[in-house]
Amino acid sequence: MRIALTGGSTGIGAEVAKKLTAQGHHVTAFDISEPSENVARWIKTDLNDPSSIAIALTMAEGPFDALINNAGLPPREGLEKVILGVNFFGFRSFLEGFLDKLSEGASIVNVASRAGAQWRENLDEVKALLASSAEEVSGFIEKHEIEHVRAYNLSKEAVIAYTMSQTEAMVARGLRMNSVSPAAVSTGILDDFKAAFGAKAANAIARAGRPGHPQEIADVIVFLASTESAWIKGQDIVIDGGMSAMGMSDALGLNG
Amino acid sequence: MRIALTGGSTGIGAEVAKKLTAQGHHVTAFDISEPSENVARWIKTDLNDPSSIAIALTMAEGPFDALINNAGLPPREGLEKVILGVNFFGFRSFLEGFLDKLSEGASIVNVASRAGAQWRENLDEVKALLASSAEEVSGFIEKHEIEHVRAYNLSKEAVIAYTMSQTEAMVARGLRMNSVSPAAVSTGILDDFKAAFGAKAANAIARAGRPGHPQEIADVIVFLASTESAWIKGQDIVIDGGMSAMGMSDALGLNG
């Protein structure tokens, strides 16, 4: 299969590229940095820059059998504008521009995060973001008083809600789209998450026994990109070693 | 791998057995009827009969690398007692008796249903069922005024909640457990669901384009039984061609 992947040079994306290439697939990576291995083609792409996205879309020759939207920034102080710009606005713009390049039956997989789990509780703010454009990001941040951790969580809440909301449109086009929500993965940005989420993250990791490995997330992404998952549509798959199931069991008084 | 499967003779279970056997795995089926193909061994088991469960557990020689709890009855008038007996009490009793036969790292997959999606809304009744034993089923049905459709939905709500609630206990034992929630699958019991859920089911199927195929559900069950899904724990995976994502997008005013 010919597979498009955003953010293939590090972390989870690098593991996805490695696994797909080992399986004999042709991987085109859209990343601001050049991946050192496991991709057949690299198209330099800055998801925070509309003109860079436009050029990348022109250079990408379809059809592709799957699109994996993996690129994203972690919660880092002072970066709220870039976080919303890359993780949501750039993600959506790239994806929507890419739809015509996908073959019948193609699968789209979006990398959200367990940090986006509260999307229903924050539905009004999520809807406001979905109704906004990239040009409005500064005003949005000011109006909603968004700092970097909230920017990250909101960007991922929006990815989950957007993915679900597009299900009928995807079915009508002969495509399907799902998201994955990893938590606490041992990549180069795990320290950003530990700093952002503090003791809560540390406790969840301790209870699960360890952080997730990036290849464990990649395994699920590759499954969702494959025809083996053909009837899963519009879902968010949580990959967290049980962290959220344990937390929810506590919260609901459901202890086994 | 050596894999234990309840209900391997028809429908989704027969497809699971077929796929696993084709992959070279050794499948032991626990079913009231003998599967005609694709299983290495059949152990006759009536999940509505505690003594049959006890004998089956004695006959099953471990260790097994996965347990797939697939057996279940559809919503059928007059069968509320058997539905709760097989789909929840028999399921739980067999599973808990089977834990010692599972090898380190083994995966347990429970077949719930999209009909169990309201488990949080019905949490009090679900908790009451979880706190009950098989001997109390008649009193439970009377007290909660359970007819056959509610019995089915409640049994599946309980499977989802139970699966989640056992996550920490499973991690402590070196096991993991997840459930799947299919909707409207083209098996021999699809007419039971159409009769039970009426226009709602028909509309959802029309919107998704067709019912699911049993092999599409089997594909996901086999993935969850494999080590490729090792970091997914305590989750319920919905497999419904987008039916619930479309319904939830409507309900939340999230249309793409």
Coordinates of C-alpha atoms in Angstrom, one line a residue:
Chain A
M1 CA 0.0 0.0 0.0
R2 CA 1.0 3.6 -0.5
I3 CA 0.7 5.4 2.8
A4 CA 1.0 9.1 3.8
L5 CA 2.2 9.9 7.3
T6 CA 2.7 13.3 8.9
G7 CA 5.5 13.5 11.4
G8 CA 7.5 10.4 10.6
S9 CA 10.9 11.4 11.9
T10 CA 10.6 10.8 15.6
G11 CA 8.6 9.1 18.4
I12 CA 5.4 7.3 17.4
G13 CA 5.6 8.4 13.8
A14 CA 9.1 6.9 13.4
E15 CA 7.8 3.6 14.7
V16 CA 4.8 3.7 12.4
A17 CA 7.2 4.3 9.4
K18 CA 9.4 1.5 10.5
K19 CA 6.6 -1.0 10.9
L20 CA 4.9 -0.1 7.6
T21 CA 8.2 -0.2 5.7
A22 CA 9.1 -3.6 7.2
Q23 CA 5.7 -4.8 5.9
G24 CA 6.6 -3.7 2.4
H25 CA 4.5 -0.6 2.2
H26 CA 5.6 2.6 0.5
V27 CA 5.7 5.5 3.1
T28 CA 5.6 9.1 2.2
A29 CA 6.4 11.3 5.2
F30 CA 5.3 14.9 5.6
D31 CA 7.5 16.4 8.3
I32 CA 9.3 19.6 9.0
S33 CA 12.5 17.4 9.6
E34 CA 13.8 14.7 7.3
P35 CA 13.3 11.2 8.7
S36 CA 16.7 9.4 8.8
E37 CA 15.2 6.0 7.8
N38 CA 12.1 3.9 6.9
V39 CA 10.5 6.3 4.5
A40 CA 10.4 6.1 0.7
R41 CA 9.8 9.8 0.2
W42 CA 10.0 12.9 2.4
I43 CA 8.0 16.0 1.6
K44 CA 9.0 18.9 3.9
T45 CA 5.9 20.2 5.5
D46 CA 5.3 22.8 8.3
L47 CA 1.8 22.3 9.5
N48 CA 1.8 25.7 11.2
D49 CA 2.3 27.4 7.8
P50 CA -0.6 27.4 5.3
S51 CA 1.7 28.0 2.3
S52 CA 3.9 25.1 3.3
I53 CA 0.8 22.9 3.5
A54 CA -0.4 24.0 0.1
I55 CA 3.0 23.2 -1.5
A56 CA 3.2 19.8 0.2
L57 CA -0.3 18.9 -1.1
T58 CA 0.8 19.9 -4.6
M59 CA 3.9 17.7 -4.4
A60 CA 2.0 14.6 -3.0
E61 CA 1.0 12.4 -5.9
G62 CA -1.9 10.1 -5.1
P63 CA -3.6 7.9 -4.9
F64 CA -2.8 6.8 -1.3
D65 CA -4.4 3.9 0.5
A66 CA -4.1 5.4 4.0
L67 CA -3.3 8.7 5.6
I68 CA -1.9 8.8 9.2
N69 CA -2.1 12.2 10.8
N70 CA 0.5 11.8 13.5
A71 CA 2.4 15.1 13.7
G72 CA 1.8 17.2 16.8
L73 CA 3.4 19.3 19.5
P74 CA 3.4 18.5 23.2
P75 CA 2.2 21.0 25.9
R76 CA 5.1 23.5 26.2
E77 CA 5.0 26.8 27.9
G78 CA 4.4 29.8 25.6
L79 CA 3.5 27.7 22.6
E80 CA -0.3 27.8 22.8
K81 CA -0.7 29.4 19.4
V82 CA 1.6 26.9 17.7
I83 CA 0.0 24.0 19.5
L84 CA -3.5 24.9 18.3
G85 CA -2.0 25.8 14.9
V86 CA -0.2 22.5 14.3
N87 CA -2.3 20.0 16.3
F88 CA -5.7 21.2 15.1
F89 CA -5.8 23.8 12.4
G90 CA -2.8 22.5 10.4
F91 CA -4.0 18.9 10.9
R92 CA -7.5 19.7 9.6
S93 CA -6.3 21.8 6.7
F94 CA -3.8 19.1 5.5
L95 CA -6.4 16.4 5.9
E96 CA -9.1 18.2 4.1
G97 CA -6.7 19.0 1.2
F98 CA -5.6 15.4 1.1
L99 CA -9.1 13.7 0.7
D100 CA -9.0 13.8 -3.1
K101 CA -5.7 11.9 -3.1
L102 CA -7.1 8.9 -1.2
S103 CA -8.3 5.8 -3.0
E104 CA -11.7 4.1 -2.5
G105 CA -11.8 2.4 0.9
A106 CA -8.8 4.3 2.3
S107 CA -8.3 4.6 6.0
I108 CA -7.5 7.8 7.9
V109 CA -6.0 7.5 11.3
N110 CA -5.6 10.6 13.5
V111 CA -3.3 10.6 16.6
A112 CA -5.2 12.3 19.4
S113 CA -4.3 11.8 23.0
R114 CA -5.8 10.6 26.3
A115 CA -5.4 14.2 27.3
G116 CA -8.4 14.9 25.0
A117 CA -10.7 12.5 26.8
Q118 CA -12.7 15.4 28.3
W119 CA -14.1 16.5 24.9
R120 CA -17.7 16.0 25.9
E121 CA -17.3 18.0 29.2
N122 CA -15.7 20.8 27.2
L123 CA -18.0 20.5 24.2
D124 CA -18.8 24.2 23.9
E125 CA -15.2 25.2 23.7
V126 CA -14.5 22.3 21.3
K127 CA -17.4 23.5 19.0
A128 CA -16.0 27.0 19.1
L129 CA -12.6 25.8 18.0
L130 CA -14.2 23.6 15.2
A131 CA -16.0 26.7 14.0
S132 CA -12.8 28.8 13.9
S133 CA -10.2 29.2 11.2
A134 CA -6.4 29.3 11.6
E135 CA -6.4 33.1 11.1
E136 CA -8.6 33.5 14.2
V137 CA -6.2 31.6 16.6
S138 CA -4.9 34.6 18.4
G139 CA -8.3 36.0 19.1
F140 CA -9.5 32.5 20.2
I141 CA -6.7 32.1 22.7
E142 CA -7.4 35.5 24.2
K143 CA -11.1 35.1 24.4
H144 CA -11.0 31.6 25.9
E145 CA -7.9 32.3 28.1
I146 CA -6.0 29.4 26.7
E147 CA -2.5 28.5 28.2
H148 CA -0.3 25.8 26.9
V149 CA -1.7 22.8 28.7
R150 CA -5.3 23.8 27.9
A151 CA -4.2 24.4 24.3
Y152 CA -2.8 20.9 24.0
N153 CA -5.8 19.2 25.7
L154 CA -8.3 21.3 23.6
S155 CA -6.4 20.5 20.4
K156 CA -6.7 16.8 21.1
E157 CA -10.4 17.1 22.2
A158 CA -11.0 18.7 18.9
V159 CA -9.3 15.9 17.0
I160 CA -11.5 13.3 18.7
A161 CA -14.7 15.3 18.1
Y162 CA -13.8 16.2 14.6
T163 CA -13.0 12.6 13.7
M164 CA -16.4 11.5 15.0
S165 CA -18.3 14.3 13.3
Q166 CA -16.9 13.4 9.9
T167 CA -18.1 9.8 9.9
E168 CA -21.1 10.2 7.7
A169 CA -19.2 12.4 5.2
M170 CA -16.4 9.9 5.1
V171 CA -18.8 7.0 4.5
A172 CA -20.4 9.0 1.6
R173 CA -16.9 9.4 0.1
G174 CA -16.0 5.7 0.5
L175 CA -13.4 6.5 3.2
R176 CA -13.2 5.9 6.9
M177 CA -11.5 7.8 9.7
N178 CA -10.7 6.9 13.4
S179 CA -8.5 8.4 16.0
V180 CA -6.2 6.9 18.6
S181 CA -5.6 8.2 22.1
P182 CA -2.3 7.2 23.6
A183 CA -1.3 8.2 27.1
A184 CA 2.2 8.6 28.6
V185 CA 4.4 7.1 25.9
S186 CA 8.2 6.8 26.3
T187 CA 9.2 9.1 23.5
G188 CA 11.4 12.2 23.5
I189 CA 8.5 14.3 24.6
L190 CA 7.4 12.3 27.7
D191 CA 9.1 14.8 30.0
D192 CA 6.8 17.6 28.5
F193 CA 3.8 15.6 29.5
K194 CA 5.2 14.8 33.0
A195 CA 5.8 18.5 33.5
A196 CA 2.3 19.4 32.2
F197 CA 0.3 16.8 34.0
G198 CA 2.5 16.3 37.2
A199 CA 1.6 13.8 39.9
K200 CA -1.5 12.7 38.0
A201 CA 0.6 11.4 35.1
A202 CA 3.1 9.8 37.4
N203 CA 0.4 8.0 39.4
A204 CA -1.2 6.7 36.2
I205 CA 2.1 5.4 34.9
A206 CA 2.9 3.7 38.2
R207 CA -0.4 2.0 38.2
A208 CA -0.1 0.7 34.7
G209 CA 3.5 -0.4 35.6
R210 CA 5.3 1.7 33.0
P211 CA 4.8 4.2 30.2
G212 CA 3.7 2.8 26.9
H213 CA 6.3 2.0 24.2
P214 CA 6.0 3.9 20.9
Q215 CA 5.9 0.6 19.0
E216 CA 2.8 -0.4 21.0
I217 CA 1.0 2.7 19.7
A218 CA 2.3 2.1 16.2
D219 CA 0.9 -1.4 16.2
V220 CA -2.6 -0.1 16.7
I221 CA -2.2 2.7 14.2
V222 CA -1.0 0.2 11.6
F223 CA -4.0 -2.0 12.4
L224 CA -6.4 0.9 12.0
A225 CA -4.8 1.8 8.6
S226 CA -5.2 -1.8 7.4
T227 CA -8.3 -3.4 5.9
E228 CA -8.4 -5.7 9.0
S229 CA -10.2 -2.9 10.8
A230 CA -12.6 -2.0 7.9
W231 CA -15.8 -1.9 10.0
I232 CA -14.3 0.4 12.7
K233 CA -15.4 3.9 11.8
G234 CA -15.6 7.2 13.7
Q235 CA -14.1 5.7 16.8
D236 CA -11.4 6.8 19.2
I237 CA -9.2 3.9 20.4
V238 CA -7.5 4.5 23.8
I239 CA -4.1 2.9 24.1
D240 CA -2.9 3.4 27.6
G241 CA -2.1 0.1 29.4
G242 CA -5.3 0.4 31.4
M243 CA -4.7 3.9 32.9
S244 CA -8.1 5.3 32.0
A245 CA -10.0 2.1 32.7
M246 CA -8.5 2.1 36.2
G247 CA -9.2 5.8 36.7
M248 CA -12.8 5.5 35.5
S249 CA -13.4 2.4 37.7
D250 CA -12.4 4.4 40.7
A251 CA -14.5 7.4 39.7
L252 CA -17.6 5.2 39.2
G253 CA -17.1 3.0 42.2
L254 CA -16.7 -0.1 40.0
N255 CA -13.9 -2.0 41.6
G256 CA -13.5 -5.6 40.7
Chain B
M1 CA -1.0 -20.0 20.2
R2 CA -3.5 -22.1 22.1
I3 CA -6.8 -20.2 22.2
A4 CA -10.0 -20.8 24.1
L5 CA -13.3 -19.6 22.5
T6 CA -16.8 -19.8 23.8
G7 CA -19.5 -20.3 21.2
G8 CA -17.5 -21.3 18.2
S9 CA -20.1 -23.1 16.1
T10 CA -22.0 -20.2 14.5
G11 CA -22.0 -16.5 13.7
I12 CA -19.1 -14.3 14.9
G13 CA -17.5 -17.2 16.8
A14 CA -17.4 -19.5 13.8
E15 CA -15.5 -16.7 11.9
V16 CA -13.1 -16.2 14.8
A17 CA -12.4 -20.0 14.8
K18 CA -11.9 -19.9 11.0
K19 CA -9.5 -17.0 11.1
L20 CA -7.4 -18.3 14.1
T21 CA -7.2 -21.8 12.6
A22 CA -6.1 -20.4 9.2
Q23 CA -3.4 -18.5 11.1
G24 CA -2.1 -21.8 12.6
H25 CA -3.5 -21.4 16.1
H26 CA -4.9 -24.3 18.2
V27 CA -8.6 -23.5 19.0
T28 CA -10.5 -25.1 21.8
A29 CA -14.3 -24.3 21.5
F30 CA -16.6 -24.3 24.5
D31 CA -20.1 -24.5 23.0
I32 CA -23.4 -26.3 23.6
S33 CA -23.3 -27.4 20.0
E34 CA -20.3 -29.0 18.2
P35 CA -18.7 -26.8 15.7
S36 CA -18.6 -28.5 12.3
E37 CA -15.1 -27.1 11.4
N38 CA -12.1 -25.0 12.3
V39 CA -11.6 -26.1 15.9
A40 CA -9.0 -28.5 17.2
R41 CA -11.1 -29.5 20.2
W42 CA -14.7 -29.1 21.3
I43 CA -15.7 -29.2 25.0
K44 CA -19.5 -29.3 25.4
T45 CA -20.5 -26.4 27.6
D46 CA -23.8 -25.0 28.7
L47 CA -23.1 -21.5 30.1
N48 CA -26.6 -21.5 31.7
D49 CA -25.7 -24.6 33.8
P50 CA -23.1 -24.2 36.7
S51 CA -22.4 -27.9 36.7
S52 CA -21.7 -27.9 33.0
I53 CA -19.3 -25.0 33.4
A54 CA -17.5 -26.8 36.3
I55 CA -17.0 -30.0 34.1
A56 CA -15.8 -27.9 31.1
L57 CA -13.3 -26.1 33.3
T58 CA -12.0 -29.5 34.6
M59 CA -11.6 -30.8 31.0
A60 CA -9.8 -27.7 29.7
E61 CA -6.1 -28.2 30.0
G62 CA -4.0 -25.1 30.1
P63 CA -2.1 -23.0 29.6
F64 CA -4.0 -21.0 27.0
D65 CA -2.6 -17.8 25.4
A66 CA -6.0 -16.1 24.9
L67 CA -9.6 -16.5 26.0
I68 CA -12.4 -15.2 23.8
N69 CA -15.8 -15.0 25.5
N70 CA -18.1 -14.9 22.5
A71 CA -21.1 -17.1 23.4
G72 CA -24.3 -15.3 24.0
L73 CA -28.1 -15.2 23.3
P74 CA -29.9 -12.5 21.4
P75 CA -33.0 -10.7 22.8
R76 CA -35.8 -13.2 22.4
E77 CA -39.2 -13.0 24.1
G78 CA -39.6 -15.0 27.3
L79 CA -35.9 -15.7 27.6
E80 CA -34.9 -12.9 30.0
K81 CA -33.7 -15.4 32.6
V82 CA -31.5 -17.4 30.2
I83 CA -30.2 -14.2 28.6
L84 CA -28.9 -12.9 31.9
G85 CA -27.8 -16.4 32.9
V86 CA -25.7 -17.1 29.8
N87 CA -24.6 -13.6 28.7
F88 CA -23.6 -12.4 32.1
F89 CA -23.6 -14.9 35.0
G90 CA -22.4 -17.9 32.9
F91 CA -19.8 -15.6 31.1
R92 CA -18.4 -14.3 34.4
S93 CA -18.4 -17.7 36.1
F94 CA -16.6 -19.4 33.2
L95 CA -14.1 -16.5 32.9
E96 CA -13.2 -16.4 36.6
G97 CA -12.8 -20.2 36.6
F98 CA -10.5 -19.9 33.6
L99 CA -8.0 -17.3 34.8
D100 CA -5.7 -19.9 36.3
K101 CA -5.4 -21.6 32.9
L102 CA -4.1 -18.5 31.2
S103 CA -0.4 -17.9 30.5
E104 CA 1.6 -14.8 31.4
G105 CA 0.6 -11.9 29.1
A106 CA -2.6 -13.7 27.9
S107 CA -5.4 -11.6 26.4
I108 CA -9.1 -12.0 27.2
V109 CA -11.6 -10.6 24.7
N110 CA -15.3 -10.3 25.7
V111 CA -18.0 -9.9 23.1
A112 CA -20.4 -7.2 24.4
S113 CA -22.7 -5.3 22.0
R114 CA -23.4 -1.8 21.0
A115 CA -26.7 -2.5 22.7
G116 CA -24.7 -2.2 26.0
A117 CA -23.6 1.4 25.2
Q118 CA -25.8 2.9 27.9
W119 CA -24.0 1.3 30.7
R120 CA -23.1 4.6 32.4
E121 CA -26.7 5.9 32.2
N122 CA -27.9 2.6 33.8
L123 CA -25.0 2.3 36.2
D124 CA -27.1 1.6 39.3
E125 CA -28.8 -1.4 37.7
V126 CA -25.5 -2.6 36.3
K127 CA -23.9 -2.4 39.7
A128 CA -26.9 -4.3 41.2
L129 CA -26.3 -7.1 38.6
L130 CA -22.6 -7.2 39.2
A131 CA -23.3 -7.6 42.9
S132 CA -25.7 -10.5 42.2
S133 CA -25.1 -14.2 41.8
A134 CA -26.6 -16.6 39.3
E135 CA -28.9 -18.1 41.9
E136 CA -30.5 -14.6 42.4
V137 CA -31.5 -14.1 38.8
S138 CA -35.3 -14.7 39.2
G139 CA -35.5 -12.3 42.1
F140 CA -33.4 -9.8 40.2
I141 CA -35.7 -10.0 37.1
E142 CA -38.8 -9.5 39.2
K143 CA -37.4 -6.6 41.3
H144 CA -36.1 -4.7 38.3
E145 CA -39.0 -5.6 36.0
I146 CA -36.7 -6.9 33.3
E147 CA -38.1 -8.1 29.9
H148 CA -36.1 -9.7 27.2
V149 CA -34.8 -6.6 25.4
R150 CA -33.7 -5.0 28.7
A151 CA -32.2 -8.3 29.8
Y152 CA -30.1 -8.4 26.6
N153 CA -29.0 -4.7 26.9
L154 CA -28.3 -5.0 30.6
S155 CA -26.2 -8.2 30.1
K156 CA -24.0 -6.4 27.6
E157 CA -23.8 -3.2 29.7
A158 CA -22.6 -5.5 32.5
V159 CA -20.0 -7.1 30.3
I160 CA -18.6 -3.7 29.3
A161 CA -18.5 -2.4 32.9
Y162 CA -17.2 -5.6 34.3
T163 CA -14.4 -5.7 31.7
M164 CA -13.3 -2.2 32.7
S165 CA -13.6 -2.8 36.4
Q166 CA -11.2 -5.8 36.3
T167 CA -8.4 -3.9 34.6
E168 CA -6.2 -3.4 37.7
A169 CA -6.8 -7.0 38.8
M170 CA -5.8 -8.2 35.4
V171 CA -2.6 -6.1 35.3
A172 CA -1.7 -7.5 38.7
R173 CA -2.1 -11.1 37.3
G174 CA -0.1 -10.3 34.1
L175 CA -3.2 -10.6 32.0
R176 CA -5.3 -8.0 30.1
M177 CA -9.0 -7.9 29.1
N178 CA -11.0 -5.8 26.6
S179 CA -14.4 -6.0 25.1
V180 CA -15.8 -5.4 21.7
S181 CA -19.2 -3.9 20.9
P182 CA -20.5 -4.9 17.4
A183 CA -23.8 -3.6 16.1
A184 CA -26.2 -5.1 13.5
V185 CA -24.1 -8.0 12.2
S186 CA -25.3 -10.2 9.4
T187 CA -25.5 -13.5 11.3
G188 CA -28.3 -15.9 11.9
I189 CA -29.6 -13.8 14.8
L190 CA -29.8 -10.5 13.0
D191 CA -33.6 -10.9 12.7
D192 CA -33.8 -11.1 16.5
F193 CA -32.1 -7.7 16.8
K194 CA -34.3 -6.2 14.1
A195 CA -37.4 -7.4 16.0
A196 CA -36.0 -6.1 19.3
F197 CA -34.8 -2.7 18.1
G198 CA -37.2 -2.0 15.2
A199 CA -36.9 1.2 13.2
K200 CA -33.9 2.4 15.2
A201 CA -31.8 -0.6 14.0
A202 CA -33.1 -0.4 10.4
N203 CA -32.2 3.3 10.2
A204 CA -28.7 2.8 11.6
I205 CA -28.0 0.0 9.1
A206 CA -29.3 2.1 6.3
R207 CA -27.0 5.0 7.3
A208 CA -24.0 2.7 7.6
G209 CA -24.9 1.3 4.2
R210 CA -25.3 -2.3 5.3
P211 CA -25.0 -4.6 8.4
G212 CA -21.5 -5.6 9.5
H213 CA -20.1 -8.9 8.2
P214 CA -19.2 -11.4 11.0
Q215 CA -15.6 -11.7 9.6
E216 CA -15.2 -7.9 10.1
I217 CA -16.0 -8.4 13.8
A218 CA -13.7 -11.5 13.9
D219 CA -10.8 -9.5 12.5
V220 CA -10.9 -7.1 15.5
I221 CA -11.4 -9.9 18.0
V222 CA -8.3 -11.7 16.6
F223 CA -6.3 -8.4 16.8
L224 CA -7.3 -7.9 20.4
A225 CA -6.3 -11.5 21.2
S226 CA -2.9 -11.0 19.6
T227 CA 0.2 -9.3 21.0
E228 CA -0.2 -6.5 18.5
S229 CA -2.7 -4.9 20.8
A230 CA -0.7 -5.5 24.0
W231 CA -1.1 -1.9 25.4
I232 CA -4.9 -1.8 24.9
K233 CA -6.4 -2.7 28.3
G234 CA -9.8 -2.3 29.9
Q235 CA -11.3 -0.8 26.7
D236 CA -14.5 -1.4 24.8
I237 CA -13.9 -1.3 21.0
V238 CA -17.1 -0.4 19.0
I239 CA -17.3 -2.1 15.6
D240 CA -20.3 -0.8 13.8
G241 CA -19.5 0.8 10.5
G242 CA -19.9 4.3 12.0
M243 CA -23.5 3.8 13.3
S244 CA -22.8 5.1 16.8
A245 CA -20.5 7.9 15.7
M246 CA -23.2 9.2 13.3
G247 CA -25.8 8.9 16.0
M248 CA -23.7 10.7 18.6
S249 CA -22.7 13.5 16.2
D250 CA -26.4 14.1 15.7
A251 CA -27.2 14.1 19.4
L252 CA -24.3 16.5 20.2
G253 CA -24.9 18.8 17.3
L254 CA -21.5 18.0 15.8
N255 CA -22.1 17.6 12.1
G256 CA -19.2 17.9 9.8

